Coordinates of C-alpha atoms and ligand atoms in Angstrom, one line a residue:
M1 CA 8.6 -37.2 -1.5
S2 CA 5.0 -38.4 -1.2
Q3 CA 3.0 -39.1 -4.3
Q4 CA -0.2 -40.6 -2.9
K5 CA -3.5 -38.9 -3.9
N6 CA -4.5 -36.2 -1.5
K7 CA -1.2 -36.4 0.2
Y8 CA 1.3 -33.7 -0.3
D9 CA 4.6 -32.6 1.1
L10 CA 3.6 -29.0 1.0
I11 CA 0.3 -27.2 0.9
I12 CA 0.3 -23.4 0.2
I13 CA -2.8 -21.5 1.0
G14 CA -3.2 -18.5 -1.2
A15 CA -2.1 -17.7 -4.8
G16 CA -1.1 -14.0 -4.4
F17 CA 2.5 -13.0 -4.8
A18 CA 3.6 -15.0 -1.7
G19 CA 1.8 -18.1 -2.8
M20 CA 3.1 -17.9 -6.4
Y21 CA 6.7 -17.5 -5.4
S22 CA 6.4 -20.3 -2.8
L23 CA 5.0 -22.5 -5.5
Y24 CA 7.8 -21.6 -7.9
K25 CA 10.4 -22.5 -5.3
A26 CA 8.6 -25.8 -4.5
K27 CA 8.5 -26.8 -8.1
L28 CA 12.1 -26.0 -8.5
A29 CA 12.9 -28.2 -5.5
Q30 CA 10.6 -30.9 -6.9
I31 CA 8.5 -30.9 -3.9
N32 CA 5.0 -32.5 -4.1
V33 CA 3.0 -29.3 -3.8
L34 CA -0.6 -27.9 -4.1
V35 CA -1.8 -24.4 -3.8
I36 CA -5.4 -23.7 -2.7
E37 CA -6.9 -20.4 -3.7
K38 CA -10.3 -19.0 -2.9
A39 CA -10.4 -16.7 -6.0
S40 CA -10.7 -17.8 -9.6
G41 CA -7.3 -16.4 -10.5
V42 CA -3.9 -15.5 -9.1
G43 CA -2.9 -12.1 -7.7
G44 CA -4.3 -12.0 -4.2
T45 CA -4.8 -8.3 -3.1
W46 CA -4.7 -7.3 -6.8
Y47 CA -7.3 -9.8 -7.7
W48 CA -9.8 -8.4 -5.2
N49 CA -9.1 -4.7 -4.9
R50 CA -10.4 -3.5 -8.3
Y51 CA -12.0 -0.3 -7.2
P52 CA -11.6 2.7 -9.5
G53 CA -8.2 4.3 -9.0
A54 CA -6.6 1.3 -7.3
R55 CA -2.9 1.3 -7.8
C56 CA 0.2 0.5 -5.8
D57 CA 2.1 3.3 -4.0
V58 CA 5.4 1.6 -4.3
E59 CA 7.0 2.5 -7.6
S60 CA 6.5 -0.2 -10.2
M61 CA 10.3 -0.6 -10.9
Q62 CA 10.6 -1.8 -7.3
Y63 CA 7.2 -3.5 -6.8
S64 CA 8.1 -6.7 -8.7
Y65 CA 9.9 -10.0 -8.3
Q66 CA 13.6 -10.2 -8.5
F67 CA 14.1 -14.0 -8.5
S68 CA 14.3 -14.2 -12.3
K69 CA 16.6 -11.8 -14.2
E70 CA 14.8 -12.7 -17.4
L71 CA 11.4 -11.8 -15.9
Q72 CA 12.8 -8.6 -14.5
D73 CA 14.4 -7.6 -17.8
E74 CA 11.5 -8.5 -20.1
W75 CA 8.6 -7.0 -18.1
E76 CA 7.7 -3.4 -19.1
W77 CA 5.9 -1.3 -16.5
T78 CA 4.1 1.6 -18.2
E79 CA 3.6 4.0 -15.2
K80 CA 5.6 5.1 -12.2
Y81 CA 2.9 3.6 -10.0
A82 CA 1.2 0.6 -11.6
T83 CA -2.5 0.3 -11.8
Q84 CA -4.3 -2.7 -10.2
S85 CA -5.0 -4.1 -13.7
E86 CA -1.4 -3.9 -14.8
I87 CA -0.2 -5.6 -11.6
L88 CA -2.8 -8.3 -12.1
K89 CA -1.6 -8.7 -15.7
Y90 CA 2.0 -9.1 -14.3
A91 CA 0.8 -11.7 -11.8
N92 CA -0.8 -13.7 -14.6
H93 CA 2.2 -13.3 -16.8
V94 CA 4.4 -14.8 -14.0
A95 CA 1.9 -17.6 -13.4
E96 CA 2.0 -18.5 -17.0
R97 CA 5.7 -18.0 -17.6
F98 CA 6.6 -20.5 -14.8
N99 CA 3.7 -22.9 -15.4
L100 CA 2.3 -22.2 -11.9
K101 CA -1.5 -22.5 -12.6
E102 CA -1.3 -26.3 -13.1
N103 CA -0.5 -26.7 -9.4
I104 CA -3.2 -24.3 -8.1
K105 CA -6.7 -25.4 -7.1
F106 CA -8.8 -22.2 -7.7
N107 CA -12.3 -21.4 -6.4
T108 CA -11.6 -23.4 -3.2
E109 CA -11.7 -22.0 0.3
V110 CA -9.8 -23.7 3.1
K111 CA -11.9 -24.1 6.2
S112 CA -9.6 -25.9 8.6
V113 CA -5.9 -26.7 8.9
I114 CA -5.4 -29.2 11.8
Y115 CA -2.1 -30.7 13.0
K116 CA -2.1 -34.5 13.7
E117 CA 0.7 -35.2 16.1
E118 CA 0.5 -39.0 15.6
N119 CA 1.4 -38.6 11.9
N120 CA 3.3 -35.3 12.1
N121 CA 1.2 -33.9 9.3
W122 CA -1.5 -31.3 8.6
V123 CA -5.1 -32.2 7.6
I124 CA -6.6 -29.5 5.4
T125 CA -10.3 -29.4 4.7
D126 CA -11.9 -27.2 2.1
N127 CA -15.4 -25.7 1.6
N128 CA -16.4 -28.9 -0.4
N129 CA -15.4 -31.0 2.6
K130 CA -12.5 -32.4 0.6
T131 CA -9.6 -33.4 2.9
I132 CA -5.9 -33.6 2.0
T133 CA -2.9 -34.1 4.1
S134 CA 0.5 -32.4 4.0
T135 CA 3.8 -32.5 5.9
F136 CA 4.3 -28.7 5.6
C137 CA 1.9 -25.9 5.4
I138 CA 2.6 -22.3 4.2
M139 CA -0.1 -19.7 4.9
A140 CA 0.3 -17.2 2.0
T141 CA -3.1 -15.7 2.9
G142 CA -2.1 -12.0 2.8
C143 CA -2.2 -9.2 5.4
L144 CA -5.2 -7.3 4.0
S145 CA -7.4 -10.0 2.6
T146 CA -10.4 -10.1 4.9
I147 CA -12.6 -7.0 4.6
N148 CA -13.8 -5.0 7.5
K149 CA -17.6 -4.6 7.0
P150 CA -18.7 -2.8 10.2
N151 CA -22.0 -3.8 11.7
F152 CA -23.8 -0.6 10.6
K153 CA -27.3 -0.3 12.1
N154 CA -29.9 -1.7 9.6
I155 CA -27.4 -2.2 6.9
N156 CA -29.7 -4.8 5.3
Q157 CA -32.5 -2.2 4.9
F158 CA -30.7 -0.4 2.1
S159 CA -32.3 -1.8 -1.0
R160 CA -29.7 -0.7 -3.5
P161 CA -26.1 -1.9 -4.1
I162 CA -23.5 -1.8 -1.3
L163 CA -20.0 -2.3 -2.6
H164 CA -16.7 -2.7 -0.7
T165 CA -13.5 -1.4 -2.1
G166 CA -11.8 -4.7 -1.0
T167 CA -14.2 -6.9 -2.9
W168 CA -15.1 -4.7 -5.8
P169 CA -17.1 -6.4 -8.6
H170 CA -15.2 -7.7 -11.6
E171 CA -17.7 -6.3 -14.1
K172 CA -17.8 -2.5 -14.7
V173 CA -19.8 -0.7 -12.1
N174 CA -21.9 2.1 -13.7
L175 CA -22.0 5.1 -11.3
K176 CA -22.9 7.5 -14.1
G177 CA -25.6 10.0 -12.9
K178 CA -25.9 8.3 -9.5
K179 CA -25.9 9.6 -6.0
V180 CA -23.2 7.7 -4.3
G181 CA -22.1 7.6 -0.6
I182 CA -18.7 6.4 0.4
I183 CA -17.9 5.6 4.1
G184 CA -14.2 5.8 5.0
T185 CA -11.3 8.0 4.0
G186 CA -8.3 5.7 4.2
S187 CA -5.9 4.9 1.3
S188 CA -8.5 3.0 -0.7
A189 CA -11.1 5.9 -0.5
I190 CA -8.4 8.4 -1.2
Q191 CA -7.6 6.7 -4.5
C192 CA -11.2 5.9 -5.3
I193 CA -12.8 9.4 -4.7
P194 CA -11.0 11.4 -7.4
E195 CA -11.9 8.7 -9.9
I196 CA -15.5 8.2 -9.2
I197 CA -16.2 11.9 -8.9
K198 CA -15.8 12.1 -12.7
E199 CA -18.8 9.8 -13.2
V200 CA -21.3 10.3 -10.3
D201 CA -24.1 12.9 -10.1
H202 CA -23.1 13.6 -6.5
L203 CA -20.7 12.0 -4.1
Y204 CA -21.2 12.1 -0.3
V205 CA -18.0 11.3 1.6
F206 CA -18.7 10.1 5.2
Q207 CA -15.5 10.7 7.2
R208 CA -14.7 9.6 10.7
T209 CA -11.0 10.5 10.8
P210 CA -9.1 12.6 8.2
H211 CA -6.1 10.9 6.7
Y212 CA -2.8 12.5 5.6
T213 CA -2.1 12.1 1.9
V214 CA 0.6 13.4 -0.4
P215 CA 0.5 13.7 -4.2
A216 CA 1.7 10.7 -6.1
R217 CA 2.9 12.6 -9.2
N218 CA 2.2 9.5 -11.2
R219 CA 3.5 9.6 -14.8
P220 CA 3.9 7.3 -17.7
L221 CA 7.3 5.7 -17.7
K222 CA 7.9 6.5 -21.3
Y223 CA 7.8 10.2 -20.4
I224 CA 10.3 9.6 -17.7
R225 CA 12.5 7.6 -20.0
K226 CA 13.2 10.8 -21.9
K227 CA 14.6 12.4 -18.8
I228 CA 18.2 12.2 -17.7
T229 CA 18.6 11.0 -14.1
E230 CA 21.7 10.1 -12.2
I231 CA 20.3 7.0 -10.6
A232 CA 22.8 4.5 -11.9
R233 CA 25.8 6.8 -11.5
K234 CA 24.9 7.7 -7.9
P235 CA 24.8 4.4 -6.0
Q236 CA 23.6 6.2 -2.8
G237 CA 21.4 8.6 -4.5
Y238 CA 17.9 8.3 -5.8
D239 CA 15.7 10.2 -8.1
T240 CA 12.0 9.6 -8.3
N241 CA 12.2 10.0 -12.0
L242 CA 13.2 6.4 -12.4
Y243 CA 14.9 6.0 -15.7
V244 CA 13.9 2.5 -16.9
E245 CA 16.9 1.6 -18.9
E246 CA 19.3 2.8 -16.3
V247 CA 17.6 0.9 -13.5
K248 CA 17.4 -2.2 -15.6
A249 CA 21.1 -2.0 -16.5
H250 CA 21.9 -1.8 -12.8
Y251 CA 19.0 -3.7 -11.4
K252 CA 21.2 -5.9 -9.2
D253 CA 22.8 -3.0 -7.3
F254 CA 19.4 -1.3 -7.2
R255 CA 17.9 -4.3 -5.5
L256 CA 20.8 -4.7 -3.2
R257 CA 20.2 -1.1 -1.9
A258 CA 16.6 -2.1 -1.2
Q259 CA 17.7 -5.2 0.7
N260 CA 19.8 -3.0 3.0
S261 CA 17.1 -0.5 3.7
V262 CA 14.4 0.1 6.3
A263 CA 11.4 -0.5 4.1
A264 CA 12.8 -3.0 1.5
M265 CA 12.8 -0.3 -1.1
V266 CA 15.2 2.4 -2.4
L267 CA 13.9 5.5 -0.6
P268 CA 15.8 8.7 -0.3
I269 CA 16.2 9.2 3.4
N270 CA 17.5 12.6 4.3
E271 CA 19.9 12.1 7.2
E272 CA 19.3 15.6 8.6
S273 CA 17.1 16.3 11.6
A274 CA 14.0 18.4 11.0
L275 CA 14.7 20.2 14.2
E276 CA 18.3 21.1 13.5
V277 CA 18.0 22.7 10.1
S278 CA 16.8 26.3 9.5
K279 CA 13.1 27.1 9.0
E280 CA 13.9 27.9 5.3
R281 CA 15.8 24.7 4.8
R282 CA 13.0 22.6 6.3
K283 CA 10.4 24.2 4.1
S284 CA 12.4 23.8 1.0
V285 CA 13.0 20.1 1.8
Y286 CA 9.3 19.5 2.3
E287 CA 8.4 21.5 -0.8
D288 CA 10.8 19.4 -2.8
R289 CA 9.4 16.1 -1.6
W290 CA 5.8 17.4 -2.1
K291 CA 6.7 18.3 -5.7
K292 CA 8.4 15.0 -6.4
G293 CA 5.5 13.1 -4.8
G294 CA 5.0 9.7 -3.1
V295 CA 5.9 8.0 0.2
P296 CA 9.5 9.5 0.2
F297 CA 7.8 12.5 1.8
I298 CA 7.9 10.7 5.2
A299 CA 11.7 10.3 4.8
A300 CA 12.2 14.0 4.4
F301 CA 14.1 14.0 7.7
Q302 CA 15.5 11.1 9.7
D303 CA 13.6 11.9 12.9
L304 CA 10.0 12.2 11.7
N305 CA 9.2 8.7 12.9
F306 CA 10.6 9.0 16.4
D307 CA 10.6 12.7 17.5
R308 CA 7.1 14.1 18.0
D309 CA 8.3 17.7 17.5
A310 CA 10.1 16.8 14.3
N311 CA 7.0 15.0 13.2
E312 CA 4.8 18.0 13.9
T313 CA 6.8 20.1 11.4
A314 CA 5.9 17.6 8.6
A315 CA 2.3 17.4 9.8
E316 CA 2.0 21.1 9.9
F317 CA 3.4 21.4 6.4
V318 CA 0.7 19.1 5.0
R319 CA -2.0 20.8 7.1
N320 CA -1.0 24.1 5.4
K321 CA -1.1 22.4 2.0
I322 CA -4.7 21.2 2.7
K323 CA -5.6 24.8 3.6
S324 CA -4.2 26.1 0.3
L325 CA -5.6 23.4 -1.9
V326 CA -9.2 23.2 -0.5
E327 CA -11.1 26.4 -1.3
D328 CA -13.9 26.1 1.3
S329 CA -12.2 26.7 4.7
A330 CA -14.8 24.7 6.6
T331 CA -14.2 21.6 4.3
A332 CA -10.5 22.1 4.6
K333 CA -10.8 22.1 8.4
I334 CA -12.7 18.8 8.4
L335 CA -10.1 17.3 6.1
T336 CA -7.2 18.3 8.4
P337 CA -5.8 15.6 10.6
K338 CA -4.5 16.5 14.1
Y339 CA -2.6 13.3 15.0
P340 CA 1.1 12.7 14.0
I341 CA 1.8 12.1 10.3
G342 CA 2.7 8.6 9.4
C343 CA 0.9 7.0 12.3
K344 CA -1.9 5.8 10.1
R345 CA -0.3 4.7 6.8
L346 CA 0.6 7.7 4.7
A347 CA -1.6 7.7 1.6
V348 CA -0.6 8.7 -1.9
D349 CA -3.1 10.3 -4.1
S350 CA -3.9 12.0 -7.4
N351 CA -5.9 15.2 -6.8
Y352 CA -7.6 14.0 -3.6
Y353 CA -7.8 17.4 -1.8
E354 CA -8.5 19.2 -5.1
T355 CA -11.5 16.9 -5.6
F356 CA -13.3 18.6 -2.7
N357 CA -13.4 21.8 -4.8
K358 CA -15.8 20.1 -7.2
P359 CA -19.5 21.2 -7.2
N360 CA -20.7 17.6 -6.9
I361 CA -19.1 16.5 -3.7
S362 CA -20.1 16.9 0.0
L363 CA -18.0 16.0 3.0
I364 CA -19.9 14.8 6.1
D365 CA -18.0 14.9 9.3
L366 CA -19.2 11.9 11.3
N367 CA -17.8 13.4 14.5
T368 CA -20.3 16.3 14.4
E369 CA -23.0 14.4 12.5
P370 CA -22.8 10.7 13.6
L371 CA -24.2 7.9 11.4
D372 CA -27.5 6.7 12.7
E373 CA -28.7 3.9 10.3
F374 CA -29.0 2.6 6.8
V375 CA -32.5 3.1 5.4
S376 CA -34.0 1.7 2.2
N377 CA -33.0 4.6 0.1
G378 CA -30.0 6.0 1.8
L379 CA -28.1 6.8 4.9
S380 CA -29.4 8.7 7.8
T381 CA -27.2 10.6 10.3
F382 CA -28.4 12.2 13.4
K383 CA -28.9 15.4 11.4
N384 CA -29.9 14.5 7.8
L385 CA -31.1 11.8 5.5
Y386 CA -28.9 11.3 2.4
E387 CA -30.7 9.7 -0.5
L388 CA -28.3 7.4 -2.3
D389 CA -28.3 5.0 -5.2
V390 CA -25.1 3.2 -4.2
I391 CA -23.1 3.0 -1.0
I392 CA -19.4 2.2 -1.1
L393 CA -17.7 0.9 2.0
A394 CA -14.1 1.9 2.0
T395 CA -13.8 0.6 5.6
G396 CA -10.6 -1.4 5.2
F397 CA -9.6 -4.8 6.5
D398 CA -9.3 -7.1 9.5
A399 CA -5.6 -6.9 8.9
M400 CA -2.9 -9.5 9.5
T401 CA -4.9 -11.9 11.6
G402 CA -8.4 -11.7 10.1
T403 CA -7.9 -14.4 7.4
L404 CA -5.9 -16.7 9.6
F405 CA -8.7 -16.5 12.3
N406 CA -11.3 -17.3 9.6
I407 CA -9.7 -20.7 9.1
D408 CA -9.9 -23.2 12.0
I409 CA -6.2 -23.6 12.5
Q410 CA -5.2 -26.1 15.3
G411 CA -1.7 -27.0 16.4
K412 CA -0.4 -29.5 18.9
N413 CA -2.9 -30.6 21.6
N414 CA -5.7 -29.1 19.5
I415 CA -4.7 -25.6 20.5
K416 CA -6.5 -23.1 18.2
L417 CA -4.4 -20.3 16.7
K418 CA -7.3 -17.9 17.4
D419 CA -7.1 -18.8 21.1
K420 CA -3.4 -18.7 21.3
W421 CA -3.4 -15.2 19.8
A422 CA -6.4 -13.9 21.7
D423 CA -4.3 -11.2 23.4
G424 CA -2.4 -10.5 20.2
P425 CA -0.4 -12.5 17.7
K426 CA 2.6 -14.4 19.0
T427 CA 5.2 -15.4 16.5
Y428 CA 8.9 -16.1 16.1
L429 CA 10.2 -13.8 13.3
G430 CA 6.6 -13.5 12.0
L431 CA 7.2 -16.8 10.2
T432 CA 6.3 -19.4 12.8
T433 CA 4.4 -19.9 16.0
E434 CA 5.1 -22.3 18.9
S435 CA 2.9 -25.4 19.0
F436 CA 2.4 -25.3 15.3
P437 CA 5.2 -27.5 13.8
N438 CA 6.0 -27.3 10.1
F439 CA 3.6 -24.4 9.7
F440 CA 4.8 -21.1 8.2
I441 CA 3.2 -17.7 7.7
I442 CA 4.4 -15.4 4.9
S443 CA 4.5 -11.7 6.0
G444 CA 2.8 -12.6 9.3
P445 CA 2.4 -10.4 12.3
G446 CA 5.9 -9.9 13.8
S447 CA 7.5 -9.6 10.4
P448 CA 8.1 -6.2 8.6
S449 CA 5.5 -7.1 5.9
V450 CA 3.0 -4.3 5.5
L451 CA 5.6 -1.7 6.5
T452 CA 7.7 -2.6 3.6
N453 CA 7.8 -3.2 -0.2
M454 CA 5.8 -6.4 0.0
I455 CA 7.2 -8.3 -2.9
V456 CA 10.7 -7.9 -1.6
S457 CA 9.7 -9.0 1.9
I458 CA 7.8 -12.0 0.4
E459 CA 10.8 -13.2 -1.5
Q460 CA 13.0 -13.0 1.6
H461 CA 10.5 -15.0 3.6
V462 CA 10.0 -17.7 1.0
N463 CA 13.8 -18.0 0.4
W464 CA 14.3 -18.4 4.2
I465 CA 11.6 -21.1 4.4
F466 CA 13.0 -23.1 1.4
D467 CA 16.5 -22.9 2.8
C468 CA 15.1 -24.3 6.0
F469 CA 13.5 -27.2 4.0
K470 CA 16.9 -27.8 2.5
F471 CA 18.5 -27.9 5.9
M472 CA 15.9 -30.3 7.2
K473 CA 16.3 -32.6 4.3
K474 CA 20.0 -32.6 4.5
N475 CA 19.9 -33.4 8.2
K476 CA 17.1 -35.9 7.9
K477 CA 14.8 -33.9 10.1
S478 CA 11.0 -34.0 9.9
S479 CA 9.7 -31.3 12.2
I480 CA 10.5 -27.7 13.0
E481 CA 8.8 -25.6 15.6
A482 CA 9.5 -22.3 17.3
S483 CA 10.5 -22.6 20.9
L484 CA 8.4 -20.8 23.4
Q485 CA 11.4 -18.8 24.7
A486 CA 12.4 -17.6 21.3
E487 CA 8.8 -16.6 20.5
Q488 CA 8.4 -14.7 23.8
E489 CA 11.7 -12.9 23.2
W490 CA 10.7 -11.9 19.7
V491 CA 7.2 -10.7 20.8
K492 CA 8.9 -8.6 23.5
H493 CA 11.4 -7.2 21.0
N494 CA 8.6 -6.3 18.6
Q495 CA 6.8 -4.3 21.3
D496 CA 10.0 -2.7 22.5
V497 CA 10.8 -1.3 19.0
S498 CA 7.3 -0.1 18.5
V499 CA 6.9 1.9 21.7
D500 CA 8.5 5.1 20.6
H501 CA 7.6 4.8 16.9
V502 CA 5.1 7.1 15.4
R503 CA 3.2 4.2 14.0
S504 CA 2.0 3.2 17.4
S505 CA 1.0 6.7 18.4
C506 CA -2.7 6.6 17.3
S507 CA -5.4 4.1 16.6
S508 CA -5.0 2.3 13.3
W509 CA -5.3 -1.2 11.8
Y510 CA -1.6 -1.8 12.6
M511 CA -2.8 -1.9 16.3
G512 CA -6.0 -3.8 15.5
A513 CA -7.9 -0.7 16.6
N514 CA -10.3 -0.8 13.6
I515 CA -11.9 -4.1 14.6
K516 CA -14.2 -4.3 17.6
G517 CA -12.9 -6.7 20.2
K518 CA -9.6 -7.2 18.5
A519 CA -6.5 -7.2 20.8
R520 CA -4.8 -3.8 20.7
I521 CA -1.2 -4.6 20.0
F522 CA 1.2 -3.3 17.3
M523 CA 1.3 -6.2 14.8
P524 CA 4.0 -5.7 12.2
Y525 CA 7.7 -5.6 13.0
V526 CA 8.8 -1.9 13.0
G527 CA 12.5 -2.5 13.7
G528 CA 13.4 -2.1 10.0
Y529 CA 13.6 -4.6 7.1
A530 CA 17.5 -4.8 7.0
N531 CA 17.6 -5.5 10.8
Y532 CA 15.0 -8.2 10.4
V533 CA 16.8 -9.9 7.6
K534 CA 20.0 -9.8 9.6
K535 CA 18.2 -11.6 12.5
C536 CA 16.7 -14.2 10.1
N537 CA 20.1 -14.9 8.6
Q538 CA 21.7 -15.2 12.0
V539 CA 19.0 -17.7 13.0
S540 CA 19.6 -19.9 10.0
Q541 CA 23.4 -19.6 10.1
N542 CA 23.3 -20.8 13.7
N543 CA 21.4 -24.0 12.7
Y544 CA 18.0 -22.4 13.3
E545 CA 18.5 -21.2 16.8
G546 CA 15.3 -20.7 18.7
F547 CA 13.7 -23.6 16.9
I548 CA 13.1 -27.1 18.0
I549 CA 14.1 -29.4 15.1
K550 CA 13.5 -33.1 15.3
Ligands
LIG601 P1 -8.2 1.9 6.2 O1 -7.0 2.6 6.0 O2 -8.4 1.0 7.4 O3 -9.4 3.0 6.2 C1 -10.7 2.6 6.5 C2 -11.5 3.9 6.6 O4 -12.8 3.5 7.0 C3 -11.0 4.8 7.7 O5 -11.2 6.2 7.2 C4 -11.9 4.5 8.9 O6 -12.0 5.5 9.8 C5 -13.2 4.2 8.1 N1 -14.1 3.4 8.9 C6 -13.9 2.1 9.3 N2 -15.0 1.7 10.1 C7 -15.8 2.8 10.1 C8 -17.1 3.0 10.7 N3 -17.7 2.0 11.4 N4 -17.7 4.2 10.5 C9 -17.1 5.1 9.8 N5 -15.9 5.0 9.2 C10 -15.3 3.8 9.4 O7 -8.6 0.9 4.9 P2 -8.1 1.1 3.4 O8 -8.3 2.5 3.0 O9 -8.8 0.1 2.6 O10 -6.6 0.8 3.5 C11 -6.1 -0.3 4.2 C12 -4.6 -0.5 3.8 O11 -4.6 -1.1 2.5 C13 -3.8 0.7 3.7 O12 -3.4 1.3 4.9 C14 -2.7 0.2 2.8 O13 -1.8 -0.5 3.6 C15 -3.4 -0.7 1.9 N6 -3.7 0.0 0.7 C16 -2.7 0.3 -0.2 C17 -2.9 1.1 -1.3 C18 -1.7 1.4 -2.2 O14 -0.8 0.7 -2.3 N7 -1.8 2.5 -2.8 C19 -4.2 1.5 -1.6 C20 -5.2 1.1 -0.8 C21 -5.0 0.4 0.4 P3 -11.1 5.6 11.1 O15 -9.7 6.1 10.6 O16 -11.7 6.6 12.0 O17 -11.0 4.2 11.6

């Protein structure tokens, strides 16, 4: 283990949930480690995304670490879906409980990560031009961590505040009595709009594509605790009314069920086909899911993700809900998506559609009234001028590759990651990429990552990497790199499994379609979490097949 100043065995970039758990494992293994983090605190996504209404749409009893039984038992979530501030509190609790902060260099942005073949190490340079070296490098930089700020015409002309949901200010933003415009209607906007409407004088929602969303039915967990559920007694069953004590009493089994699932979470998948049940049965299943709320809606029938006719039954159900919830029929029409449900990530909301019945909201359809330019006091479309005090960009992220490309990452023979991935990311298992030895990516493209319960996926990745470190140490190896053949096969497999999946059936950030000039290729692995884990385990059990280890 190296102890020289500025020389480490392992550098981890990012102190979100992936970076924190990697650090925990490194400390446990007594590896000489440093984490570099751009923010002034831990939490990653939950540090940055502080917009009103921000919360996780994976249930809090599942969206947490499982590596420590004590941590799992002692932490008390207060709501079915935790707010951003509660998740951030949890992240800080973890960091303090396991003394993680002492190994994190905050307020520091990594600018380059360059492999030096002659020394078999990585040279990492930060924004202060400080350089360190490390044998191994883990990119724990997140999948949705670089915001997409479209190049709107004359954006700098607007003389008042422009906020982005993905980099929301830390201090309270006062929107009281203000005329506010919000551009974008994805998951972030869908959470933000019903919150800020309570405060603003008037809200103008600029929509390019309507998004499907289902009610969250969020509730305090204390209320749920009073209810009787069968979760612990029905190992295959599931009830959205998670009963905290019962889950905690059987957490191990509960987690195991998530490990063996498609999305790394306990999700009630109805094994029936939407097309093979009666019309009445279909409606009652959808009504039941709608009433219970949350992402389980998309698991109402087993064929919604693969059969377009089956999918259309679910899409039509939600379209009818929009019609019944939104009083003004013209507004309802604009809010109604026409593409398959679940193609863009299904959003989960609290009173989103109902918000459009308020007197102080206007929906602007950018398809019939395209944006022209920002002006000093507002936004002008080709039809109207909207005077605004604040503009919110809810325009999403340069997902999965944006943050990696913002860093100058160079592997063997000075090959730049950005160039290697110009036609789309190329990884082996989403964890590694050929020509970049001893370099790992957590929840990278080619891994299930954003299609799953992220904390569970993160723990699996990190455990795999640290098992690999152990293997290398035991076998006195100093370098591991994906073989080109293994990478090519994995990339092909990724594309094969995505072809017929609903997720690749429309333009979305999964496909890189939201960023001008970005390669159009389905980035996350859509073959299912359990299948992915099986493959990873097979690779490690076969002495890291597909890797060149020296
Ligand atoms: P998003 O899903 O990418 O939505 C961005 C929105 O901005 C879309 O409506 C998009 O329209 C619009 N937009 C982008 N560029 C535009 C332009 N030039 N002109 C007009 N409109 C434009 O981003 P997001 O809502 O931030 O969500 C991103 C992801 O973060 C989610 O899919 C999810 O994975 C995660 N997230 C999770 C939660 C949660 O756990 N509850 C909450 C928020 C976010 P088009 O559709 O036409 O491109």
